[in-house]
PDB file of C-alpha atoms in Angstrom:
ATOM      1  CA  MET A 407     223.419 160.076  60.447  1.00 91.00           C
ATOM      2  CA  ARG A 408     222.051 156.569  59.815  1.00 97.00           C
ATOM      3  CA  ILE A 409     218.363 155.776  59.568  1.00 98.00           C
ATOM      4  CA  LEU A 410     216.570 152.467  59.076  1.00 98.00           C
ATOM      5  CA  ALA A 411     213.226 153.147  57.386  1.00 98.00           C
ATOM      6  CA  ILE A 412     210.230 150.788  57.264  1.00 98.00           C
ATOM      7  CA  ASP A 413     206.951 150.971  55.349  1.00 97.00           C
ATOM      8  CA  SER A 414     204.393 148.171  55.635  1.00 96.00           C
ATOM      9  CA  SER A 415     201.309 150.381  55.503  1.00 95.00           C
ATOM     10  CA  GLY A 416     199.849 148.806  52.363  1.00 93.00           C
ATOM     11  CA  LEU A 417     200.376 145.858  50.055  1.00 92.00           C
ATOM     12  CA  VAL A 418     204.002 146.882  49.604  1.00 95.00           C
ATOM     13  CA  ALA A 419     206.631 145.902  52.160  1.00 95.00           C
ATOM     14  CA  SER A 420     209.705 148.103  52.025  1.00 97.00           C
ATOM     15  CA  ALA A 421     212.805 148.696  54.129  1.00 98.00           C
ATOM     16  CA  ALA A 422     215.743 150.996  53.512  1.00 98.00           C
ATOM     17  CA  ILE A 423     218.908 152.322  55.098  1.00 98.00           C
ATOM     18  CA  LEU A 424     220.007 155.919  54.605  1.00 97.00           C
ATOM     19  CA  ALA A 425     223.407 157.240  55.673  1.00 96.00           C
ATOM     20  CA  ASP A 426     224.191 160.953  55.716  1.00 93.00           C
ATOM     21  CA  GLY A 427     221.336 161.684  53.336  1.00 92.00           C
ATOM     22  CA  VAL A 428     222.277 158.927  50.871  1.00 96.00           C
ATOM     23  CA  LEU A 429     220.021 155.950  50.191  1.00 97.00           C
ATOM     24  CA  ILE A 430     222.535 153.115  50.462  1.00 97.00           C
ATOM     25  CA  ALA A 431     220.123 150.165  50.350  1.00 97.00           C
ATOM     26  CA  GLU A 432     216.438 149.537  49.760  1.00 98.00           C
ATOM     27  CA  TYR A 433     214.438 146.320  49.601  1.00 97.00           C
ATOM     28  CA  THR A 434     210.852 146.484  48.336  1.00 95.00           C
ATOM     29  CA  VAL A 435     208.422 143.655  47.678  1.00 93.00           C
ATOM     30  CA  ASN A 436     204.925 143.962  46.230  1.00 92.00           C
ATOM     31  CA  TYR A 437     204.039 140.382  45.464  1.00 86.00           C
ATOM     32  CA  LYS A 438     201.825 137.898  47.311  1.00 75.00           C
ATOM     33  CA  LYS A 439     203.640 137.878  50.627  1.00 77.00           C
ATOM     34  CA  THR A 440     202.475 138.910  54.068  1.00 84.00           C
ATOM     35  CA  HIS A 441     204.493 141.501  55.940  1.00 90.00           C
ATOM     36  CA  SER A 442     205.000 139.068  58.789  1.00 87.00           C
ATOM     37  CA  GLN A 443     206.864 136.879  56.281  1.00 87.00           C
ATOM     38  CA  THR A 444     208.909 139.588  54.614  1.00 91.00           C
ATOM     39  CA  LEU A 445     209.723 142.558  56.827  1.00 94.00           C
ATOM     40  CA  LEU A 446     212.261 141.125  59.278  1.00 94.00           C
ATOM     41  CA  PRO A 447     214.080 139.037  56.611  1.00 95.00           C
ATOM     42  CA  MET A 448     214.292 142.188  54.445  1.00 96.00           C
ATOM     43  CA  ILE A 449     215.835 144.176  57.296  1.00 96.00           C
ATOM     44  CA  ASP A 450     218.236 141.324  58.026  1.00 96.00           C
ATOM     45  CA  GLU A 451     219.322 141.251  54.376  1.00 96.00           C
ATOM     46  CA  LEU A 452     219.869 145.018  54.306  1.00 97.00           C
ATOM     47  CA  VAL A 453     222.054 144.800  57.402  1.00 95.00           C
ATOM     48  CA  ARG A 454     224.010 141.882  55.914  1.00 96.00           C
ATOM     49  CA  MET A 455     224.556 143.576  52.552  1.00 96.00           C
ATOM     50  CA  THR A 456     225.568 146.956  53.990  1.00 96.00           C
ATOM     51  CA  GLU A 457     227.583 145.431  56.855  1.00 95.00           C
ATOM     52  CA  LEU A 458     225.983 148.015  59.129  1.00 93.00           C
ATOM     53  CA  PRO A 459     225.362 146.762  62.669  1.00 93.00           C
ATOM     54  CA  LEU A 460     221.920 147.770  63.917  1.00 93.00           C
ATOM     55  CA  ASP A 461     223.383 149.304  67.047  1.00 94.00           C
ATOM     56  CA  GLU A 462     225.127 151.889  64.845  1.00 96.00           C
ATOM     57  CA  LEU A 463     221.789 153.294  63.688  1.00 96.00           C
ATOM     58  CA  ASP A 464     220.783 156.740  64.908  1.00 97.00           C
ATOM     59  CA  ALA A 465     217.019 156.240  64.497  1.00 98.00           C
ATOM     60  CA  VAL A 466     214.302 153.960  63.141  1.00 98.00           C
ATOM     61  CA  ALA A 467     211.722 155.592  60.873  1.00 98.00           C
ATOM     62  CA  VAL A 468     208.364 153.982  60.189  1.00 98.00           C
ATOM     63  CA  ALA A 469     205.296 154.821  58.123  1.00 98.00           C
ATOM     64  CA  GLU A 470     202.879 155.375  60.999  1.00 97.00           C
ATOM     65  CA  GLY A 471     199.625 155.325  59.039  1.00 96.00           C
ATOM     66  CA  PRO A 472     197.047 155.440  57.731  1.00 97.00           C
ATOM     67  CA  GLY A 473     196.896 152.173  55.850  1.00 95.00           C
ATOM     68  CA  SER A 474     196.240 148.497  56.357  1.00 92.00           C
ATOM     69  CA  PHE A 475     195.505 147.818  60.026  1.00 93.00           C
ATOM     70  CA  THR A 476     197.518 144.600  60.004  1.00 93.00           C
ATOM     71  CA  GLY A 477     200.371 146.130  58.037  1.00 94.00           C
ATOM     72  CA  LEU A 478     200.584 149.138  60.341  1.00 96.00           C
ATOM     73  CA  ARG A 479     200.611 146.951  63.424  1.00 95.00           C
ATOM     74  CA  ILE A 480     203.426 144.817  62.018  1.00 96.00           C
ATOM     75  CA  GLY A 481     205.485 147.853  61.003  1.00 96.00           C
ATOM     76  CA  SER A 482     204.955 149.643  64.302  1.00 96.00           C
ATOM     77  CA  ALA A 483     205.701 146.530  66.355  1.00 96.00           C
ATOM     78  CA  THR A 484     208.912 145.976  64.384  1.00 97.00           C
ATOM     79  CA  ALA A 485     210.012 149.594  64.804  1.00 97.00           C
ATOM     80  CA  LYS A 486     209.115 149.651  68.507  1.00 97.00           C
ATOM     81  CA  GLY A 487     210.940 146.381  69.114  1.00 96.00           C
ATOM     82  CA  LEU A 488     214.076 147.664  67.421  1.00 97.00           C
ATOM     83  CA  GLY A 489     213.843 151.000  69.198  1.00 97.00           C
ATOM     84  CA  LEU A 490     213.488 149.367  72.603  1.00 97.00           C
ATOM     85  CA  ALA A 491     216.196 146.783  72.005  1.00 96.00           C
ATOM     86  CA  LEU A 492     218.701 149.268  70.598  1.00 96.00           C
ATOM     87  CA  GLY A 493     217.766 152.273  72.720  1.00 96.00           C
ATOM     88  CA  LYS A 494     217.151 154.355  69.584  1.00 97.00           C
ATOM     89  CA  PRO A 495     214.498 157.008  68.890  1.00 98.00           C
ATOM     90  CA  LEU A 496     211.663 156.455  66.447  1.00 98.00           C
ATOM     91  CA  ILE A 497     210.500 158.827  63.730  1.00 98.00           C
ATOM     92  CA  GLY A 498     206.855 158.340  62.766  1.00 97.00           C
ATOM     93  CA  ILE A 499     206.145 159.468  59.199  1.00 98.00           C
ATOM     94  CA  PRO A 500     202.577 159.997  57.911  1.00 98.00           C
ATOM     95  CA  THR A 501     202.054 157.377  55.220  1.00 98.00           C
ATOM     96  CA  VAL A 502     200.399 159.657  52.680  1.00 98.00           C
ATOM     97  CA  ASP A 503     203.081 162.329  53.137  1.00 98.00           C
ATOM     98  CA  ALA A 504     205.812 159.795  52.374  1.00 98.00           C
ATOM     99  CA  LEU A 505     203.921 158.550  49.334  1.00 98.00           C
ATOM    100  CA  ALA A 506     203.662 162.102  48.003  1.00 98.00           C
ATOM    101  CA  TYR A 507     207.357 162.689  48.649  1.00 98.00           C
ATOM    102  CA  ASN A 508     208.102 160.119  45.934  1.00 97.00           C
ATOM    103  CA  CYS A 509     207.228 162.848  43.424  1.00 97.00           C
ATOM    104  CA  PHE A 510     209.862 165.290  44.655  1.00 95.00           C
ATOM    105  CA  GLY A 511     210.301 168.333  42.448  1.00 91.00           C
ATOM    106  CA  THR A 512     207.193 168.040  40.294  1.00 95.00           C
ATOM    107  CA  GLU A 513     205.421 171.281  39.468  1.00 93.00           C
ATOM    108  CA  ARG A 514     202.067 169.532  39.599  1.00 97.00           C
ATOM    109  CA  LEU A 515     199.760 169.158  42.548  1.00 98.00           C
ATOM    110  CA  ILE A 516     200.340 165.724  44.103  1.00 98.00           C
ATOM    111  CA  CYS A 517     197.363 163.615  45.172  1.00 98.00           C
ATOM    112  CA  PRO A 518     198.102 160.179  46.652  1.00 98.00           C
ATOM    113  CA  ILE A 519     195.093 157.875  46.920  1.00 98.00           C
ATOM    114  CA  MET A 520     195.268 154.656  48.915  1.00 97.00           C
ATOM    115  CA  ASP A 521     192.266 152.337  48.707  1.00 96.00           C
ATOM    116  CA  ALA A 522     190.426 152.429  52.055  1.00 95.00           C
ATOM    117  CA  ARG A 523     187.434 150.372  50.826  1.00 91.00           C
ATOM    118  CA  ARG A 524     183.787 151.488  50.793  1.00 90.00           C
ATOM    119  CA  SER A 525     184.564 153.941  47.935  1.00 93.00           C
ATOM    120  CA  GLN A 526     186.905 155.831  50.245  1.00 96.00           C
ATOM    121  CA  VAL A 527     190.612 156.600  50.040  1.00 97.00           C
ATOM    122  CA  TYR A 528     193.377 157.770  52.311  1.00 98.00           C
ATOM    123  CA  THR A 529     194.560 160.933  50.650  1.00 98.00           C
ATOM    124  CA  GLY A 530     196.005 164.424  50.944  1.00 98.00           C
ATOM    125  CA  LEU A 531     197.172 167.249  48.689  1.00 98.00           C
ATOM    126  CA  TYR A 532     200.801 168.298  48.333  1.00 98.00           C
ATOM    127  CA  THR A 533     203.102 170.430  46.252  1.00 98.00           C
ATOM    128  CA  PHE A 534     206.703 171.542  46.036  1.00 97.00           C
ATOM    129  CA  GLU A 535     207.617 175.203  46.202  1.00 95.00           C
ATOM    130  CA  GLN A 536     211.244 175.777  45.218  1.00 90.00           C
ATOM    131  CA  GLU A 537     211.979 172.194  46.319  1.00 89.00           C
ATOM    132  CA  ARG A 538     210.250 172.743  49.678  1.00 95.00           C
ATOM    133  CA  PHE A 539     207.656 170.079  50.496  1.00 96.00           C
ATOM    134  CA  VAL A 540     204.328 171.763  51.200  1.00 97.00           C
ATOM    135  CA  ILE A 541     201.270 170.042  52.677  1.00 97.00           C
ATOM    136  CA  CYS A 542     198.228 171.723  51.106  1.00 97.00           C
ATOM    137  CA  ARG A 543     195.737 169.400  52.776  1.00 97.00           C
ATOM    138  CA  GLU A 544     196.760 166.976  55.505  1.00 97.00           C
ATOM    139  CA  GLN A 545     196.190 163.257  55.132  1.00 97.00           C
ATOM    140  CA  GLU A 546     192.614 162.144  55.734  1.00 96.00           C
ATOM    141  CA  ILE A 547     190.042 159.561  54.750  1.00 96.00           C
ATOM    142  CA  ALA A 548     187.609 160.806  52.121  1.00 97.00           C
ATOM    143  CA  ALA A 549     185.146 159.713  49.462  1.00 97.00           C
ATOM    144  CA  VAL A 550     186.654 159.502  45.993  1.00 97.00           C
ATOM    145  CA  GLU A 551     184.125 162.005  44.663  1.00 97.00           C
ATOM    146  CA  ASP A 552     185.200 164.533  47.298  1.00 97.00           C
ATOM    147  CA  VAL A 553     188.825 164.130  46.261  1.00 98.00           C
ATOM    148  CA  ILE A 554     187.924 164.683  42.626  1.00 98.00           C
ATOM    149  CA  GLY A 555     185.953 167.792  43.573  1.00 98.00           C
ATOM    150  CA  ARG A 556     188.838 169.306  45.531  1.00 98.00           C
ATOM    151  CA  VAL A 557     191.308 168.656  42.740  1.00 98.00           C
ATOM    152  CA  ASN A 558     188.946 170.262  40.217  1.00 98.00           C
ATOM    153  CA  GLU A 559     188.542 173.275  42.521  1.00 98.00           C
ATOM    154  CA  SER A 560     192.313 173.718  42.646  1.00 97.00           C
ATOM    155  CA  GLY A 561     192.400 174.257  38.896  1.00 97.00           C
ATOM    156  CA  ARG A 562     195.919 172.831  38.803  1.00 97.00           C
ATOM    157  CA  PRO A 563     197.383 169.942  36.831  1.00 98.00           C
ATOM    158  CA  VAL A 564     197.730 166.999  39.188  1.00 98.00           C
ATOM    159  CA  ILE A 565     199.634 163.744  39.474  1.00 98.00           C
ATOM    160  CA  PHE A 566     198.007 160.738  41.158  1.00 98.00           C
ATOM    161  CA  LEU A 567     199.750 157.792  42.770  1.00 98.00           C
ATOM    162  CA  GLY A 568     198.979 154.979  45.195  1.00 98.00           C
ATOM    163  CA  ASP A 569     197.160 151.658  45.113  1.00 97.00           C
ATOM    164  CA  GLY A 570     193.834 153.487  44.778  1.00 97.00           C
ATOM    165  CA  VAL A 571     194.684 154.623  41.253  1.00 98.00           C
ATOM    166  CA  PRO A 572     193.857 151.353  39.440  1.00 97.00           C
ATOM    167  CA  VAL A 573     190.816 150.836  41.667  1.00 97.00           C
ATOM    168  CA  PHE A 574     189.291 154.239  40.881  1.00 98.00           C
ATOM    169  CA  ALA A 575     190.834 154.940  37.464  1.00 97.00           C
ATOM    170  CA  GLU A 576     187.491 155.115  35.687  1.00 97.00           C
ATOM    171  CA  ARG A 577     185.994 157.538  38.239  1.00 97.00           C
ATOM    172  CA  LEU A 578     189.059 159.742  37.905  1.00 97.00           C
ATOM    173  CA  ARG A 579     188.774 159.708  34.111  1.00 97.00           C
ATOM    174  CA  GLN A 580     185.112 160.627  34.184  1.00 97.00           C
ATOM    175  CA  GLY A 581     185.198 163.191  36.971  1.00 98.00           C
ATOM    176  CA  LEU A 582     188.384 165.199  36.547  1.00 98.00           C
ATOM    177  CA  ARG A 583     188.241 168.558  34.784  1.00 98.00           C
ATOM    178  CA  VAL A 584     191.933 169.406  35.101  1.00 98.00           C
ATOM    179  CA  PRO A 585     194.942 167.868  33.333  1.00 98.00           C
ATOM    180  CA  TYR A 586     196.162 164.831  35.236  1.00 98.00           C
ATOM    181  CA  SER A 587     198.818 162.156  35.007  1.00 97.00           C
ATOM    182  CA  LEU A 588     199.620 158.931  36.814  1.00 97.00           C
ATOM    183  CA  ALA A 589     202.962 158.364  38.501  1.00 97.00           C
ATOM    184  CA  PRO A 590     205.209 155.772  36.822  1.00 96.00           C
ATOM    185  CA  ALA A 591     205.705 152.359  38.399  1.00 95.00           C
ATOM    186  CA  HIS A 592     208.939 153.093  40.272  1.00 95.00           C
ATOM    187  CA  VAL A 593     207.333 155.859  42.377  1.00 96.00           C
ATOM    188  CA  ALA A 594     203.665 154.847  42.305  1.00 97.00           C
ATOM    189  CA  ARG A 595     203.637 152.907  45.586  1.00 97.00           C
ATOM    190  CA  GLN A 596     205.073 153.175  49.082  1.00 97.00           C
ATOM    191  CA  ARG A 597     208.863 153.181  49.329  1.00 97.00           C
ATOM    192  CA  ALA A 598     210.903 153.079  52.502  1.00 98.00           C
ATOM    193  CA  GLY A 599     213.432 155.352  50.801  1.00 98.00           C
ATOM    194  CA  ALA A 600     210.874 158.170  50.830  1.00 98.00           C
ATOM    195  CA  VAL A 601     210.055 157.448  54.480  1.00 98.00           C
ATOM    196  CA  GLY A 602     213.753 157.719  55.310  1.00 98.00           C
ATOM    197  CA  ALA A 603     214.233 160.923  53.313  1.00 97.00           C
ATOM    198  CA  LEU A 604     211.367 162.596  55.169  1.00 97.00           C
ATOM    199  CA  ALA A 605     212.704 161.185  58.440  1.00 97.00           C
ATOM    200  CA  GLN A 606     215.927 163.107  57.855  1.00 96.00           C
ATOM    201  CA  LEU A 607     213.890 166.341  57.736  1.00 95.00           C
ATOM    202  CA  TYR A 608     212.007 165.310  60.879  1.00 96.00           C
ATOM    203  CA  TRP A 609     215.300 164.573  62.645  1.00 95.00           C
ATOM    204  CA  ASP A 610     216.636 168.014  61.731  1.00 93.00           C
ATOM    205  CA  SER A 611     213.526 169.632  63.236  1.00 94.00           C
ATOM    206  CA  GLY A 612     213.598 167.458  66.382  1.00 94.00           C
ATOM    207  CA  ARG A 613     210.392 165.524  65.651  1.00 95.00           C
ATOM    208  CA  LEU A 614     211.381 162.311  67.417  1.00 96.00           C
ATOM    209  CA  GLN A 615     209.567 159.758  69.574  1.00 95.00           C
ATOM    210  CA  THR A 616     210.631 157.157  72.043  1.00 96.00           C
ATOM    211  CA  ALA A 617     209.695 153.591  71.208  1.00 95.00           C
ATOM    212  CA  ALA A 618     207.210 153.641  74.089  1.00 94.00           C
ATOM    213  CA  GLU A 619     205.497 156.773  72.730  1.00 95.00           C
ATOM    214  CA  HIS A 620     204.996 155.502  69.197  1.00 95.00           C
ATOM    215  CA  ALA A 621     201.571 154.291  68.066  1.00 94.00           C
ATOM    216  CA  PRO A 622     200.006 153.735  64.621  1.00 95.00           C
ATOM    217  CA  VAL A 623     197.668 156.348  63.134  1.00 94.00           C
ATOM    218  CA  TYR A 624     194.628 154.592  61.695  1.00 94.00           C
ATOM    219  CA  LEU A 625     192.298 157.543  60.827  1.00 88.00           C
ATOM    220  CA  ARG A 626     189.357 155.209  61.296  1.00 78.00           C
ATOM    221  CA  LEU A 627     188.445 152.330  63.568  1.00 58.00           C
ATOM    222  CA  PRO A 628     189.335 148.762  62.574  1.00 53.00           C
ATOM    223  CA  GLN A 629     186.441 146.824  61.007  1.00 50.00           C
ATOM    224  CA  ALA A 630     185.729 144.767  64.143  1.00 46.00           C
ATOM    225  CA  GLU A 631     185.435 147.915  66.243  1.00 53.00           C
ATOM    226  CA  ARG A 632     183.265 149.639  63.618  1.00 47.00           C
ATOM    227  CA  GLU A 633     180.909 146.643  63.546  1.00 48.00           C
ATOM    228  CA  ARG A 634     180.740 146.556  67.348  1.00 56.00           C
ATOM    229  CA  LYS A 635     179.957 150.268  67.456  1.00 51.00           C
ATOM    230  CA  GLU A 636     177.258 149.868  64.783  1.00 53.00           C
ATOM    231  CA  ARG A 637     175.660 147.024  66.775  1.00 59.00           C
ATOM    232  CA  GLU A 638     175.688 149.091  69.952  1.00 54.00           C
ATOM    233  CA  GLU A 639     174.120 152.061  68.172  1.00 55.00           C
ATOM    234  CA  LEU A 640     171.440 149.813  66.642  1.00 56.00           C
ATOM    235  CA  GLU A 641     170.654 148.268  70.035  1.00 61.00           C
ATOM    236  CA  ALA A 642     170.452 151.734  71.605  1.00 60.00           C
ATOM    237  CA  ARG A 643     167.978 152.885  68.940  1.00 62.00           C
ATOM    238  CA  GLN A 644     165.888 149.752  69.370  1.00 59.00           C
ATOM    239  CA  ASN A 645     165.822 150.162  73.143  1.00 66.00           C
ATOM    240  CA  SER A 646     164.871 153.812  72.780  1.00 65.00           C
ATOM    241  CA  ALA A 647     162.095 152.907  70.368  1.00 58.00           C
ATOM    242  CA  GLY A 648     160.825 150.251  72.789  1.00 59.00           C
ATOM    243  CA  ARG A 649     160.682 152.710  75.683  1.00 60.00           C
ATOM    244  CA  SER A 650     158.839 155.240  73.511  1.00 61.00           C
ATOM    245  CA  ALA A 651     156.258 152.624  72.558  1.00 57.00           C
ATOM    246  CA  GLU A 652     155.604 151.888  76.250  1.00 60.00           C
TER     247      GLU A 652
END
């Protein structure tokens, strides 16, 4: 069982190859490069170093979102292109789930927070029960204050990770009423290895897609579409007000 895993959902670009449940290679970059510059060269280097021809893969796994709109499009396009060219299935992995899976085995509640701007985060709540990954609250977009409230309501010690942690560190410090910790650097951001490990579980349960079926999961509209919708709603209100005045 050989899986190529890709995660370009945030600032981090990461690619990995797993074979029979073993992470045999991983390439992760989180430094001033665009995913269009890094992702394909990273995959090429993995293939060269492992001497694994792409046509010997069984599936391509990709972090399907939420996350950066541009990053998700690049990751999905790369995965779809490989899937179509190689005739291989795709495995779409929820970004926040994969991020949480970095903390395998912790007894704490796991709360990833990815900065979604406008004081919002992409988040979810997770735990492990006897090494079984449990989704307590599915990934969503939420206000930081709402996340803090839910964690406080749980009453459980919690571990935070994701690029939203440094952005909202002070709000977390002021608002949390339960013991909390921050994930260390090696598991605090997206990793393709975690995407691939979850993809193995998805494969075992038959949760596969064709390349044609795959599409990113944004959770909210891109900024250009949001602005267009806001303009249309404003124009509709103004027109309605004009008709009322007549």
